[in-house]
Coordinates of C-alpha atoms in Angstrom, one line a residue:
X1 CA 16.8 -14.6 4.8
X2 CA 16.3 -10.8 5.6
X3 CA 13.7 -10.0 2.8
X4 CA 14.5 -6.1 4.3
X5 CA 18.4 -6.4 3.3
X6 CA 18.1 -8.1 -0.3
X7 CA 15.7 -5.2 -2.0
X8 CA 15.8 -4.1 -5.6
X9 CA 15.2 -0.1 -4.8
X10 CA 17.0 2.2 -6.7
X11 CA 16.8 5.9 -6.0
X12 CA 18.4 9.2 -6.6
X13 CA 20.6 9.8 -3.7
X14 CA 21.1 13.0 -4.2
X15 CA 17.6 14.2 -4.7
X16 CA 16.6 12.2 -1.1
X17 CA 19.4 12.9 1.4
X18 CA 18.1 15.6 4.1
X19 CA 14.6 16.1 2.5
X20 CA 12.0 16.5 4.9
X21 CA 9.6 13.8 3.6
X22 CA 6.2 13.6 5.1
X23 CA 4.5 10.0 5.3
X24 CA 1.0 9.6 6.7
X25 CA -0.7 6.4 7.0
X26 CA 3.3 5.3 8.2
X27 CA 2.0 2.2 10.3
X28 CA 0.0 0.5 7.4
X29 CA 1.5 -2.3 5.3
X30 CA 3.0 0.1 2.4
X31 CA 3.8 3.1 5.0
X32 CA 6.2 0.7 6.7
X33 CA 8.5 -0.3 3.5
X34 CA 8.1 3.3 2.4
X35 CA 9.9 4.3 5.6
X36 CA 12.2 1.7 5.7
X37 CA 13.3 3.1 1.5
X38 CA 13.5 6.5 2.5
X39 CA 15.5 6.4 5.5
X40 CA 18.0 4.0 3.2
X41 CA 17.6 7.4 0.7
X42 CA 19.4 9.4 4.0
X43 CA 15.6 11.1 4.0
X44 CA 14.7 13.0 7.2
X45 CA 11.6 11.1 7.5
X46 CA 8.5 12.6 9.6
X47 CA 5.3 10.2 10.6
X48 CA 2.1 11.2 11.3
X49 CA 0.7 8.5 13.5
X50 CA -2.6 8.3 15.3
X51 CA -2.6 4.8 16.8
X52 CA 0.2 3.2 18.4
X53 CA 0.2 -0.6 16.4
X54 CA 3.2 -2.4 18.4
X55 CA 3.5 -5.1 15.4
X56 CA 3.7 -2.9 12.7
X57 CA 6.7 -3.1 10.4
X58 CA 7.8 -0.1 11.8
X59 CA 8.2 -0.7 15.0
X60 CA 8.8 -4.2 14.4
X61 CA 12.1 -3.6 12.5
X62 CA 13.1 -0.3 14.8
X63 CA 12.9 2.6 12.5
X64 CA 10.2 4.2 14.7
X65 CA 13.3 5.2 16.5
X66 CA 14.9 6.8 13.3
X67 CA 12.1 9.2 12.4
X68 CA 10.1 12.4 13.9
X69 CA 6.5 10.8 15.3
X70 CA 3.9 13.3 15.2
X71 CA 1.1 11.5 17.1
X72 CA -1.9 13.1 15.1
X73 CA -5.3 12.6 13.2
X74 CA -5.2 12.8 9.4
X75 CA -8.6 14.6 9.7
X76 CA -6.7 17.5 11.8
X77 CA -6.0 20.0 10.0
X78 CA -4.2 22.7 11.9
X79 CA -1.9 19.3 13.5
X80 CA -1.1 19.0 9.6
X81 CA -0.8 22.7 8.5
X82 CA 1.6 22.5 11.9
X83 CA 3.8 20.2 11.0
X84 CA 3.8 21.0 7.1
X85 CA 5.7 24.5 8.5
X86 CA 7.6 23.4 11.5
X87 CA 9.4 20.3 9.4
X88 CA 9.8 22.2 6.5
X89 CA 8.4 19.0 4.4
X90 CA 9.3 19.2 1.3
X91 CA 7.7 15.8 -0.1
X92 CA 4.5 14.7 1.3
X93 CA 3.7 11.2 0.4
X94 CA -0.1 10.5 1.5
X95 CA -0.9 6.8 2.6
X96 CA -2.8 7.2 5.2
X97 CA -6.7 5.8 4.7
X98 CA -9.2 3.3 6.0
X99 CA -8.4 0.2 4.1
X100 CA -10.6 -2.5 4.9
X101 CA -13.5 -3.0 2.5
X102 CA -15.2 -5.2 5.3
X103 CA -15.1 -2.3 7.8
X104 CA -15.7 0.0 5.2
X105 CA -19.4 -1.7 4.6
X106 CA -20.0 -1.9 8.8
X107 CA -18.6 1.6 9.1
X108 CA -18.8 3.8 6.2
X109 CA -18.8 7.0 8.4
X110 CA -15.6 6.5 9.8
X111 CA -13.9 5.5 5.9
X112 CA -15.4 8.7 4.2
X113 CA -14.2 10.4 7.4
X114 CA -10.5 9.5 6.8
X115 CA -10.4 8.7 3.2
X116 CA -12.1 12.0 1.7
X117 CA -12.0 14.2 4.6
X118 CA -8.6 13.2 5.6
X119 CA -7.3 13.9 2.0
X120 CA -9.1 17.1 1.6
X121 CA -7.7 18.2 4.9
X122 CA -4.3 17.3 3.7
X123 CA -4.4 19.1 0.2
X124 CA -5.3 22.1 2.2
X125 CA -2.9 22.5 4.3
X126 CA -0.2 21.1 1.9
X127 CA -1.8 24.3 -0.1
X128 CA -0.9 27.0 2.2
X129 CA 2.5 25.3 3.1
X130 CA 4.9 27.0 0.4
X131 CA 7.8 24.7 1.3
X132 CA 5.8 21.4 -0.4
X133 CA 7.3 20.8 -3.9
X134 CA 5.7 17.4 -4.4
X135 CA 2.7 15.3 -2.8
X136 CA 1.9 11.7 -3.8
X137 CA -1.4 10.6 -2.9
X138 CA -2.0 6.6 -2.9
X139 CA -5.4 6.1 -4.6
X140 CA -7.1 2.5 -5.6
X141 CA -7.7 0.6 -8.6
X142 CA -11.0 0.3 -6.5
X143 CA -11.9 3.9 -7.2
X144 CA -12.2 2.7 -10.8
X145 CA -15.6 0.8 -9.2
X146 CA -17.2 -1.8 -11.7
X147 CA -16.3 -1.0 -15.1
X148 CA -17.5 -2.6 -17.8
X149 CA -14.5 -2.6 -20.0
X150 CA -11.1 -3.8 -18.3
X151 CA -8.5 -3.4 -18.3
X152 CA -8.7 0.1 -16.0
X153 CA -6.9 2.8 -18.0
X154 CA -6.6 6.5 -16.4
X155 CA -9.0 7.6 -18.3
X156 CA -11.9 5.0 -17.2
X157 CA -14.1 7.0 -14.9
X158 CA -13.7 7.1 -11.5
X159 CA -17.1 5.8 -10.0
X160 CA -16.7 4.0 -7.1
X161 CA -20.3 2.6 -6.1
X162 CA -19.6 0.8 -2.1
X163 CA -18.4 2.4 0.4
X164 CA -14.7 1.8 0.4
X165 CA -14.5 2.5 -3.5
X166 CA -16.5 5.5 -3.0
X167 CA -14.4 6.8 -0.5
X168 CA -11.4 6.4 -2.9
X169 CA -13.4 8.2 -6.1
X170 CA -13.6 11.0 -4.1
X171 CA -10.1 11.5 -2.6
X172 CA -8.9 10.9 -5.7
X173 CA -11.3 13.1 -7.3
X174 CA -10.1 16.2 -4.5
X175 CA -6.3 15.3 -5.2
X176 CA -6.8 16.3 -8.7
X177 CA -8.6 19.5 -8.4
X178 CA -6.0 21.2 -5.9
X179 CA -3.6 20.1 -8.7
X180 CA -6.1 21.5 -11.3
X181 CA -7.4 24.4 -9.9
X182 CA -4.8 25.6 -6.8
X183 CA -1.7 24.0 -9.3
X184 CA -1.0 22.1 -6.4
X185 CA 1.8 19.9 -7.1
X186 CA 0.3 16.7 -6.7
X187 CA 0.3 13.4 -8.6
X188 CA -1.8 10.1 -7.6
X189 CA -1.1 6.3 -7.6
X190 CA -4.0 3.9 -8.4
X191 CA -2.5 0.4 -7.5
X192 CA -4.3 -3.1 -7.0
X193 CA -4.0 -5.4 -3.7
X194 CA -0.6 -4.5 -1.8
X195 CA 0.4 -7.9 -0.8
X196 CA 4.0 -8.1 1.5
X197 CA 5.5 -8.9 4.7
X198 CA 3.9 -6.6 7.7
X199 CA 0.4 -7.0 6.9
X200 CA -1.1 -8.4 10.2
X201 CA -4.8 -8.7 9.0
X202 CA -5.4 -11.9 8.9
X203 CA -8.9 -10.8 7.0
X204 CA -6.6 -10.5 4.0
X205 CA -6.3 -13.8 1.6
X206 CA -2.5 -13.8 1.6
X207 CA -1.3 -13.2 5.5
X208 CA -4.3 -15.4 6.1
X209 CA -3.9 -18.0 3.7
X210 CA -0.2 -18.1 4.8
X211 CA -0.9 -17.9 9.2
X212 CA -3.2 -21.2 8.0
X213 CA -0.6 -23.0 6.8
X214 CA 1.7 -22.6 9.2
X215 CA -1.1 -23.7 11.5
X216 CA -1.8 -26.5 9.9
X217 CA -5.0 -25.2 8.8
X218 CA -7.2 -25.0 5.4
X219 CA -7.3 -22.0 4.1
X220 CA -10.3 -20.0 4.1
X221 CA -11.8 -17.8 1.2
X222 CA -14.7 -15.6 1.8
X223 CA -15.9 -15.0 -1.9
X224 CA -16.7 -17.5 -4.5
X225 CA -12.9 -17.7 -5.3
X226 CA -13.1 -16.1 -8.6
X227 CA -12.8 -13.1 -8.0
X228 CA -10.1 -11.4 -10.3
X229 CA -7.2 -8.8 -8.7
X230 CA -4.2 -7.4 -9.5
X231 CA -1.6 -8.2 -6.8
X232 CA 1.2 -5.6 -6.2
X233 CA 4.5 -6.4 -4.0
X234 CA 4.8 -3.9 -1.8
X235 CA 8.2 -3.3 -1.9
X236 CA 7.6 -2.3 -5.8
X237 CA 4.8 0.3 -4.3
X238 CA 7.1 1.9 -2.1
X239 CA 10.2 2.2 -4.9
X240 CA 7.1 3.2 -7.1
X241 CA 6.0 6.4 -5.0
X242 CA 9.8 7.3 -4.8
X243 CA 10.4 7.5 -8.3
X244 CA 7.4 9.4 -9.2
X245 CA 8.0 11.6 -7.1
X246 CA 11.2 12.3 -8.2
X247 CA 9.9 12.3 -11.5
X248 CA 7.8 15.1 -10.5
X249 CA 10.6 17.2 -9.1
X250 CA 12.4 17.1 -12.6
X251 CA 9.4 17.5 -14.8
X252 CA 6.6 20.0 -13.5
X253 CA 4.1 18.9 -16.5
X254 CA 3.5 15.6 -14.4
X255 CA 1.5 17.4 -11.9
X256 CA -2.1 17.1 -11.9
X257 CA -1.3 13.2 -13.5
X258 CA -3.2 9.7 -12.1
X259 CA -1.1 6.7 -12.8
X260 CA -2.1 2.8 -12.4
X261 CA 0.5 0.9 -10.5
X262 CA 0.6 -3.3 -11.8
X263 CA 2.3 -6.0 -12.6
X264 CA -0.8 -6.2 -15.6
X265 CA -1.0 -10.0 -14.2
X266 CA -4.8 -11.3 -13.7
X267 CA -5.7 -13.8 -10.6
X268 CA -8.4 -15.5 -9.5
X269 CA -8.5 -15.1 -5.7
X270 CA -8.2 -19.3 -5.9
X271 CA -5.3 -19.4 -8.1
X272 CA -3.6 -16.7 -5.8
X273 CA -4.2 -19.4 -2.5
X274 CA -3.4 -22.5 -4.8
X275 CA 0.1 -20.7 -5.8
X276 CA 0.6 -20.0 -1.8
X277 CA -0.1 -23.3 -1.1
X278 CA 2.0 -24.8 -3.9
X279 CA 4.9 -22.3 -2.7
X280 CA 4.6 -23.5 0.6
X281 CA 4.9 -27.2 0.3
X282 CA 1.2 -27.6 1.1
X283 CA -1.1 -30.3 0.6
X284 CA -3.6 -28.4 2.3
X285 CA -7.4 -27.5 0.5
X286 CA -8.9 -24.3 1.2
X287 CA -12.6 -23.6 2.4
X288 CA -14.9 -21.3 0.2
X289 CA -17.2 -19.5 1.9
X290 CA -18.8 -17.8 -0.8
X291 CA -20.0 -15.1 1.2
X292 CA -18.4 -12.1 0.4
X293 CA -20.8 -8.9 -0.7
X294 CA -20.7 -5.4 -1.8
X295 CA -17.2 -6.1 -3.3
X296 CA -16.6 -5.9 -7.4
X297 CA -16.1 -9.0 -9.1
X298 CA -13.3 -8.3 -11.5
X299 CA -10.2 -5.7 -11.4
X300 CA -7.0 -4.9 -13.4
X301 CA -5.1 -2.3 -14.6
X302 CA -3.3 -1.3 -17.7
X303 CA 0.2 0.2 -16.5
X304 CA 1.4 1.5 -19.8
X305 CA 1.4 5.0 -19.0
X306 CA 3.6 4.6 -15.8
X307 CA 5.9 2.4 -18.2
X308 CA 6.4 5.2 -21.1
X309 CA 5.8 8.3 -19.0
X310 CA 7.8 7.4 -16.3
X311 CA 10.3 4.5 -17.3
X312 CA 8.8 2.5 -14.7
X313 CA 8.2 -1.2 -14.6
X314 CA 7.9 -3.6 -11.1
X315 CA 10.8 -5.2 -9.9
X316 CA 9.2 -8.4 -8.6
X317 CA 7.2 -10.9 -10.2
X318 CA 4.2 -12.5 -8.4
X319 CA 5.9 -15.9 -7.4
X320 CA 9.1 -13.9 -6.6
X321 CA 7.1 -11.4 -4.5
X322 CA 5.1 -14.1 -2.7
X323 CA 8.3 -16.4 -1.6
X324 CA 9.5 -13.3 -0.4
X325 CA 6.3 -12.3 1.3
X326 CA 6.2 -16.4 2.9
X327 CA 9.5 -16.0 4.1
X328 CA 8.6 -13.0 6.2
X329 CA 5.7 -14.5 8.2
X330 CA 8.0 -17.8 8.6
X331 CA 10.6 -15.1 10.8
X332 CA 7.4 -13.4 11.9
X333 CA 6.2 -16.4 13.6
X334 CA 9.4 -17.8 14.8
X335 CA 10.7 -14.6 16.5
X336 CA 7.1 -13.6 17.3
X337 CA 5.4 -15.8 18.6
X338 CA 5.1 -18.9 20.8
X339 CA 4.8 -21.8 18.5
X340 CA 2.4 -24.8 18.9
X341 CA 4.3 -28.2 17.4
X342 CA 2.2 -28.0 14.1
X343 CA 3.3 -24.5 13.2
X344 CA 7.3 -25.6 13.9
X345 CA 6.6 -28.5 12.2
X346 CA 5.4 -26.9 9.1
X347 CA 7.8 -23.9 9.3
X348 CA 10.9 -26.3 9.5
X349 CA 9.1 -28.0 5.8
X350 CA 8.4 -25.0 4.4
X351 CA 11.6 -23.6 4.8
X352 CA 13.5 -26.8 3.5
X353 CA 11.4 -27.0 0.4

Protein backbone atom coordinates (compact mmCIF):
# COMPACT_ATOMS: atom_id res chain seq x y z
CA UNK A 1 0.00 0.00 0.00
CA UNK A 2 0.91 3.68 -0.88
CA UNK A 3 0.03 5.33 2.53
CA UNK A 4 0.74 8.78 0.17
CA UNK A 5 -2.21 7.84 -2.29
CA UNK A 6 -5.02 6.74 0.38
CA UNK A 7 -5.06 10.15 2.52
CA UNK A 8 -8.08 11.64 4.28
CA UNK A 9 -7.12 15.58 3.37
CA UNK A 10 -9.71 17.72 2.48
CA UNK A 11 -9.05 21.27 1.46
CA UNK A 12 -10.51 24.31 -0.21
CA UNK A 13 -9.37 24.09 -3.72
CA UNK A 14 -10.12 27.20 -4.60
CA UNK A 15 -8.56 29.05 -1.72
CA UNK A 16 -4.97 26.82 -2.55
CA UNK A 17 -4.62 26.71 -6.36
CA UNK A 18 -1.62 29.24 -7.45
CA UNK A 19 -0.97 30.59 -3.88
CA UNK A 20 2.49 31.14 -3.27
CA UNK A 21 2.85 29.18 0.01
CA UNK A 22 6.02 29.46 1.93
CA UNK A 23 7.14 26.23 3.98
CA UNK A 24 10.36 26.35 6.06
CA UNK A 25 11.56 23.56 7.95
CA UNK A 26 10.32 21.55 4.30
CA UNK A 27 12.81 18.51 4.86
CA UNK A 28 11.61 17.56 8.55
CA UNK A 29 9.03 14.86 9.16
CA UNK A 30 5.76 17.26 9.06
CA UNK A 31 7.40 19.69 6.27
CA UNK A 32 7.48 16.69 3.93
CA UNK A 33 3.52 15.65 4.11
CA UNK A 34 2.82 19.33 4.22
CA UNK A 35 4.38 19.59 0.82
CA UNK A 36 3.17 16.66 -0.46
CA UNK A 37 -0.90 18.32 0.69
CA UNK A 38 -0.23 21.43 -0.82
CA UNK A 39 1.10 20.58 -4.08
CA UNK A 40 -2.26 18.08 -4.24
CA UNK A 41 -4.05 21.77 -3.31
CA UNK A 42 -2.40 23.01 -7.07
CA UNK A 43 -0.29 25.40 -4.35
CA UNK A 44 2.81 27.03 -5.90
CA UNK A 45 4.94 25.67 -3.14
CA UNK A 46 8.43 27.46 -2.20
CA UNK A 47 11.02 25.69 0.32
CA UNK A 48 13.50 27.18 2.24
CA UNK A 49 16.11 24.47 2.75
CA UNK A 50 19.46 24.70 4.43
CA UNK A 51 20.73 21.16 4.36
CA UNK A 52 20.46 18.82 1.60
CA UNK A 53 18.87 15.41 3.52
CA UNK A 54 18.80 12.84 0.40
CA UNK A 55 16.20 10.50 2.50
CA UNK A 56 13.85 12.93 3.32
CA UNK A 57 10.25 12.43 2.28
CA UNK A 58 10.67 15.03 -0.03
CA UNK A 59 13.13 13.98 -2.05
CA UNK A 60 12.30 10.46 -1.36
CA UNK A 61 8.89 10.67 -3.04
CA UNK A 62 10.17 13.48 -5.89
CA UNK A 63 8.34 16.54 -5.08
CA UNK A 64 11.68 18.34 -4.52
CA UNK A 65 11.36 18.57 -8.31
CA UNK A 66 7.81 20.19 -8.06
CA UNK A 67 8.63 23.16 -5.85
CA UNK A 68 10.98 26.45 -5.82
CA UNK A 69 14.24 25.45 -3.46
CA UNK A 70 15.63 28.43 -1.83
CA UNK A 71 18.85 26.94 -0.27
CA UNK A 72 18.83 29.29 2.93
CA UNK A 73 19.21 29.73 6.75
CA UNK A 74 16.11 30.35 8.80
CA UNK A 75 18.25 32.71 10.93
CA UNK A 76 18.84 34.87 7.59
CA UNK A 77 16.97 37.37 7.42
CA UNK A 78 17.46 39.44 4.40
CA UNK A 79 17.51 35.48 2.38
CA UNK A 80 13.78 35.59 3.97
CA UNK A 81 12.73 39.24 3.53
CA UNK A 82 14.08 38.21 -0.25
CA UNK A 83 12.13 35.61 -0.98
CA UNK A 84 8.97 36.86 1.08
CA UNK A 85 8.92 39.73 -2.00
CA UNK A 86 10.40 37.98 -4.98
CA UNK A 87 7.68 34.82 -4.52
CA UNK A 88 5.03 37.00 -3.66
CA UNK A 89 4.11 34.38 -0.66
CA UNK A 90 1.08 34.81 0.37
CA UNK A 91 0.89 31.97 3.18
CA UNK A 92 3.85 31.34 5.18
CA UNK A 93 3.63 28.16 7.10
CA UNK A 94 6.71 28.05 9.71
CA UNK A 95 8.12 24.44 10.56
CA UNK A 96 11.33 24.92 10.49
CA UNK A 97 13.13 24.31 14.18
CA UNK A 98 15.72 22.23 15.96
CA UNK A 99 13.75 19.32 17.10
CA UNK A 100 15.63 16.97 19.00
CA UNK A 101 15.43 17.31 22.82
CA UNK A 102 18.70 15.12 23.11
CA UNK A 103 20.61 17.70 20.89
CA UNK A 104 18.81 20.30 22.38
CA UNK A 105 20.47 19.43 26.02
CA UNK A 106 24.29 18.88 24.16
CA UNK A 107 23.70 21.99 22.13
CA UNK A 108 21.38 24.55 23.39
CA UNK A 109 23.12 27.38 21.47
CA UNK A 110 22.51 26.12 18.24
CA UNK A 111 18.31 25.26 19.32
CA UNK A 112 17.78 28.85 20.77
CA UNK A 113 19.66 29.96 17.64
CA UNK A 114 17.05 28.45 15.22
CA UNK A 115 14.01 28.09 17.33
CA UNK A 116 13.76 31.74 18.77
CA UNK A 117 16.05 33.57 16.53
CA UNK A 118 14.90 31.83 13.50
CA UNK A 119 11.22 32.67 14.32
CA UNK A 120 11.86 36.20 15.28
CA UNK A 121 13.82 36.57 12.05
CA UNK A 122 10.89 35.23 10.24
CA UNK A 123 8.05 37.40 11.89
CA UNK A 124 10.13 40.27 10.81
CA UNK A 125 10.49 39.90 7.65
CA UNK A 126 6.96 38.33 7.19
CA UNK A 127 6.21 41.98 8.80
CA UNK A 128 7.56 44.19 6.22
CA UNK A 129 6.42 41.77 3.40
CA UNK A 130 2.73 43.29 2.62
CA UNK A 131 1.84 40.39 0.26
CA UNK A 132 1.65 37.81 3.64
CA UNK A 133 -2.00 37.35 4.51
CA UNK A 134 -1.50 34.41 6.78
CA UNK A 135 1.51 32.74 8.74
CA UNK A 136 1.24 29.50 10.79
CA UNK A 137 3.88 28.92 13.16
CA UNK A 138 4.22 25.15 14.51
CA UNK A 139 4.80 25.55 18.27
CA UNK A 140 5.01 22.40 21.00
CA UNK A 141 2.91 21.04 23.59
CA UNK A 142 6.49 21.14 25.14
CA UNK A 143 6.45 24.95 25.41
CA UNK A 144 3.73 24.21 27.95
CA UNK A 145 6.96 22.80 30.18
CA UNK A 146 5.85 20.89 33.52
CA UNK A 147 2.62 21.96 34.47
CA UNK A 148 1.06 20.95 37.23
CA UNK A 149 -2.42 20.66 36.15
CA UNK A 150 -3.00 18.57 32.70
CA UNK A 151 -4.51 18.45 30.64
CA UNK A 152 -2.57 21.62 28.71
CA UNK A 153 -5.20 24.18 27.77
CA UNK A 154 -4.16 27.58 25.77
CA UNK A 155 -4.30 29.34 28.49
CA UNK A 156 -1.76 27.16 30.83
CA UNK A 157 1.43 29.26 30.82
CA UNK A 158 3.93 28.93 28.52
CA UNK A 159 7.07 28.09 30.71
CA UNK A 160 9.26 25.88 29.18
CA UNK A 161 12.21 25.08 31.79
CA UNK A 162 15.10 22.77 29.40
CA UNK A 163 16.45 23.79 26.64
CA UNK A 164 14.28 22.47 23.84
CA UNK A 165 11.02 23.57 25.72
CA UNK A 166 12.47 26.81 26.34
CA UNK A 167 13.31 27.43 22.96
CA UNK A 168 9.64 26.73 22.12
CA UNK A 169 8.10 29.28 25.02
CA UNK A 170 9.86 31.80 23.49
CA UNK A 171 9.15 31.46 19.70
CA UNK A 172 5.91 31.01 20.59
CA UNK A 173 5.91 33.78 22.90
CA UNK A 174 7.52 36.20 19.73
CA UNK A 175 4.80 34.76 17.28
CA UNK A 176 2.20 36.16 19.45
CA UNK A 177 3.44 39.61 19.99
CA UNK A 178 3.88 40.46 16.12
CA UNK A 179 0.21 39.34 16.02
CA UNK A 180 -0.42 41.46 19.21
CA UNK A 181 1.40 44.34 18.76
CA UNK A 182 2.43 44.64 14.68
CA UNK A 183 -1.37 42.86 14.02
CA UNK A 184 0.65 40.44 12.16
CA UNK A 185 -1.57 37.93 10.85
CA UNK A 186 -0.32 34.96 12.56
CA UNK A 187 -1.87 31.98 14.38
CA UNK A 188 0.23 29.06 16.29
CA UNK A 189 -0.11 25.30 16.54
CA UNK A 190 0.94 23.58 19.79
CA UNK A 191 0.88 19.77 18.87
CA UNK A 192 2.32 16.61 20.82
CA UNK A 193 4.86 13.95 19.27
CA UNK A 194 4.48 13.95 15.33
CA UNK A 195 4.76 10.25 14.64
CA UNK A 196 4.55 9.20 10.61
CA UNK A 197 6.38 7.68 7.79
CA UNK A 198 9.72 9.88 6.86
CA UNK A 199 11.06 10.21 10.14
CA UNK A 200 14.57 8.75 9.81
CA UNK A 201 15.76 9.33 13.46
CA UNK A 202 16.04 6.37 14.70
CA UNK A 203 16.54 8.31 18.34
CA UNK A 204 12.71 8.55 18.09
CA UNK A 205 10.61 5.60 20.04
CA UNK A 206 8.45 4.83 17.01
CA UNK A 207 10.91 4.72 13.75
CA UNK A 208 13.18 3.10 16.22
CA UNK A 209 10.97 0.76 17.83
CA UNK A 210 9.75 -0.18 14.35
CA UNK A 211 13.78 -0.38 12.29
CA UNK A 212 14.15 -3.04 15.57
CA UNK A 213 11.65 -5.14 14.62
CA UNK A 214 12.37 -5.49 11.35
CA UNK A 215 15.83 -6.26 12.51
CA UNK A 216 14.94 -8.69 14.59
CA UNK A 217 15.88 -6.67 17.49
CA UNK A 218 14.43 -5.67 21.12
CA UNK A 219 13.30 -2.55 21.20
CA UNK A 220 15.00 -0.03 23.17
CA UNK A 221 13.47 2.75 25.49
CA UNK A 222 15.57 5.36 26.96
CA UNK A 223 13.26 6.64 29.91
CA UNK A 224 11.62 4.66 32.54
CA UNK A 225 8.78 3.81 29.98
CA UNK A 226 6.17 5.87 31.64
CA UNK A 227 6.53 8.63 30.40
CA UNK A 228 3.08 10.03 29.17
CA UNK A 229 2.62 11.78 25.38
CA UNK A 230 0.22 12.75 23.09
CA UNK A 231 0.94 11.16 19.71
CA UNK A 232 -0.18 13.04 16.58
CA UNK A 233 -0.26 11.36 12.94
CA UNK A 234 1.40 13.52 10.86
CA UNK A 235 -0.68 13.47 8.04
CA UNK A 236 -3.54 15.04 10.52
CA UNK A 237 -0.70 17.87 11.28
CA UNK A 238 -0.28 18.75 7.85
CA UNK A 239 -4.32 18.73 6.90
CA UNK A 240 -4.39 20.62 10.37
CA UNK A 241 -2.08 23.65 9.40
CA UNK A 242 -4.05 23.83 6.04
CA UNK A 243 -7.33 24.31 7.51
CA UNK A 244 -6.39 26.87 9.95
CA UNK A 245 -4.97 28.62 7.76
CA UNK A 246 -7.73 28.79 5.69
CA UNK A 247 -9.73 29.44 8.58
CA UNK A 248 -7.70 32.47 9.12
CA UNK A 249 -8.19 33.85 5.64
CA UNK A 250 -12.09 33.84 6.18
CA UNK A 251 -12.10 35.08 9.69
CA UNK A 252 -9.48 37.82 10.61
CA UNK A 253 -10.52 37.62 14.52
CA UNK A 254 -8.43 34.26 14.57
CA UNK A 255 -5.21 36.07 14.39
CA UNK A 256 -3.21 36.45 17.31
CA UNK A 257 -4.87 32.73 18.48
CA UNK A 258 -2.57 29.55 19.94
CA UNK A 259 -4.41 26.23 19.38
CA UNK A 260 -3.39 22.61 20.77
CA UNK A 261 -3.37 20.05 18.10
CA UNK A 262 -4.41 16.04 19.63
CA UNK A 263 -6.08 13.22 19.38
CA UNK A 264 -6.68 13.94 23.56
CA UNK A 265 -5.40 10.19 23.81
CA UNK A 266 -2.82 9.53 26.80
CA UNK A 267 0.27 6.86 26.42
CA UNK A 268 2.73 5.66 28.30
CA UNK A 269 5.93 5.61 26.08
CA UNK A 270 5.69 1.41 26.97
CA UNK A 271 2.18 1.04 25.92
CA UNK A 272 3.01 3.14 22.63
CA UNK A 273 6.13 0.19 21.92
CA UNK A 274 3.81 -2.69 23.19
CA UNK A 275 0.96 -1.50 20.57
CA UNK A 276 3.99 -1.36 17.81
CA UNK A 277 4.95 -4.55 18.77
CA UNK A 278 1.47 -6.13 18.92
CA UNK A 279 0.70 -4.36 15.41
CA UNK A 280 3.66 -5.84 14.08
CA UNK A 281 3.32 -9.44 14.83
CA UNK A 282 6.02 -9.25 17.38
CA UNK A 283 6.96 -11.42 20.12
CA UNK A 284 9.82 -9.29 20.70
CA UNK A 285 10.53 -7.48 24.58
CA UNK A 286 11.94 -4.11 24.65
CA UNK A 287 14.95 -2.94 26.76
CA UNK A 288 14.50 0.00 29.32
CA UNK A 289 17.20 2.06 29.72
CA UNK A 290 15.93 4.29 32.22
CA UNK A 291 18.18 6.94 31.43
CA UNK A 292 16.55 9.64 29.95
CA UNK A 293 17.00 13.36 31.72
CA UNK A 294 16.05 16.91 31.52
CA UNK A 295 12.79 15.73 29.72
CA UNK A 296 9.11 16.23 31.46
CA UNK A 297 7.37 13.40 32.72
CA UNK A 298 3.86 13.80 31.74
CA UNK A 299 2.14 15.70 28.62
CA UNK A 300 -1.34 16.15 26.99
CA UNK A 301 -3.48 18.52 25.59
CA UNK A 302 -7.01 19.46 25.59
CA UNK A 303 -8.13 20.18 21.85
CA UNK A 304 -11.49 21.55 22.46
CA UNK A 305 -10.88 24.87 21.23
CA UNK A 306 -9.47 23.68 17.77
CA UNK A 307 -12.76 21.38 17.76
CA UNK A 308 -15.44 24.36 18.37
CA UNK A 309 -13.42 27.29 16.96
CA UNK A 310 -12.37 25.64 14.10
CA UNK A 311 -14.58 22.48 13.30
CA UNK A 312 -11.60 20.49 13.46
CA UNK A 313 -11.07 17.00 14.72
CA UNK A 314 -8.06 14.30 13.52
CA UNK A 315 -8.70 12.05 10.90
CA UNK A 316 -6.67 9.10 12.20
CA UNK A 317 -6.79 7.26 15.23
CA UNK A 318 -3.60 6.04 16.96
CA UNK A 319 -3.77 2.22 15.83
CA UNK A 320 -4.91 3.52 12.34
CA UNK A 321 -2.11 6.09 12.18
CA UNK A 322 0.60 3.59 13.43
CA UNK A 323 -0.36 0.64 10.72
CA UNK A 324 -0.04 3.30 8.43
CA UNK A 325 3.15 4.70 9.82
CA UNK A 326 4.53 0.52 9.92
CA UNK A 327 3.62 0.09 6.56
CA UNK A 328 5.79 2.99 5.37
CA UNK A 329 9.14 1.82 6.82
CA UNK A 330 8.20 -1.92 5.54
CA UNK A 331 8.44 -0.06 1.68
CA UNK A 332 11.19 2.07 3.18
CA UNK A 333 13.28 -0.82 3.84
CA UNK A 334 12.46 -2.91 0.98
CA UNK A 335 13.05 -0.21 -1.72
CA UNK A 336 15.78 1.31 0.48
CA UNK A 337 17.87 -0.68 1.58
CA UNK A 338 19.81 -3.92 1.31
CA UNK A 339 18.16 -6.43 3.52
CA UNK A 340 19.93 -8.92 5.80
CA UNK A 341 17.61 -12.42 5.87
CA UNK A 342 16.11 -11.39 9.40
CA UNK A 343 14.67 -8.13 8.22
CA UNK A 344 12.99 -10.04 4.86
CA UNK A 345 12.03 -12.52 7.14
CA UNK A 346 10.18 -10.35 9.41
CA UNK A 347 8.94 -7.91 6.68
CA UNK A 348 7.38 -10.80 4.65
CA UNK A 349 5.39 -11.69 8.56
CA UNK A 350 4.60 -8.51 9.20
CA UNK A 351 3.02 -7.78 6.15
CA UNK A 352 0.93 -11.09 6.07
CA UNK A 353 -0.38 -10.52 9.57
Amino acid sequence: MDVSSTSKATFQPSFWRDRSVLVTGATGLVGGWLVKRLLEAEADVICLIRDWTPNAEIVRCGDIDRVTVVRGDICDQECLERVLGEHEVSTVMHLAAQTIVGIANRNPVSTFEANIGGTWKLMEACRRSPKVEQVVVASSDKAYGDAKVLPYTEDTPLAGMHPYDVSKSCGDLIAQTYANTYDLPVCVTRCGNFYGGGDLNWNRIIPGTIRSVLRDEAPVIRSDGSFVRDYFYVEDGATAYMHLAEQMAERPELNGEAFNLSTEIQVSVLELVDQVLETMGSALQPKVLGEASNEIQHQYLDASKAREMLSWKPDFALNEGLARTIQWYQNYFENHQRQSPAIARVSRSTAAA
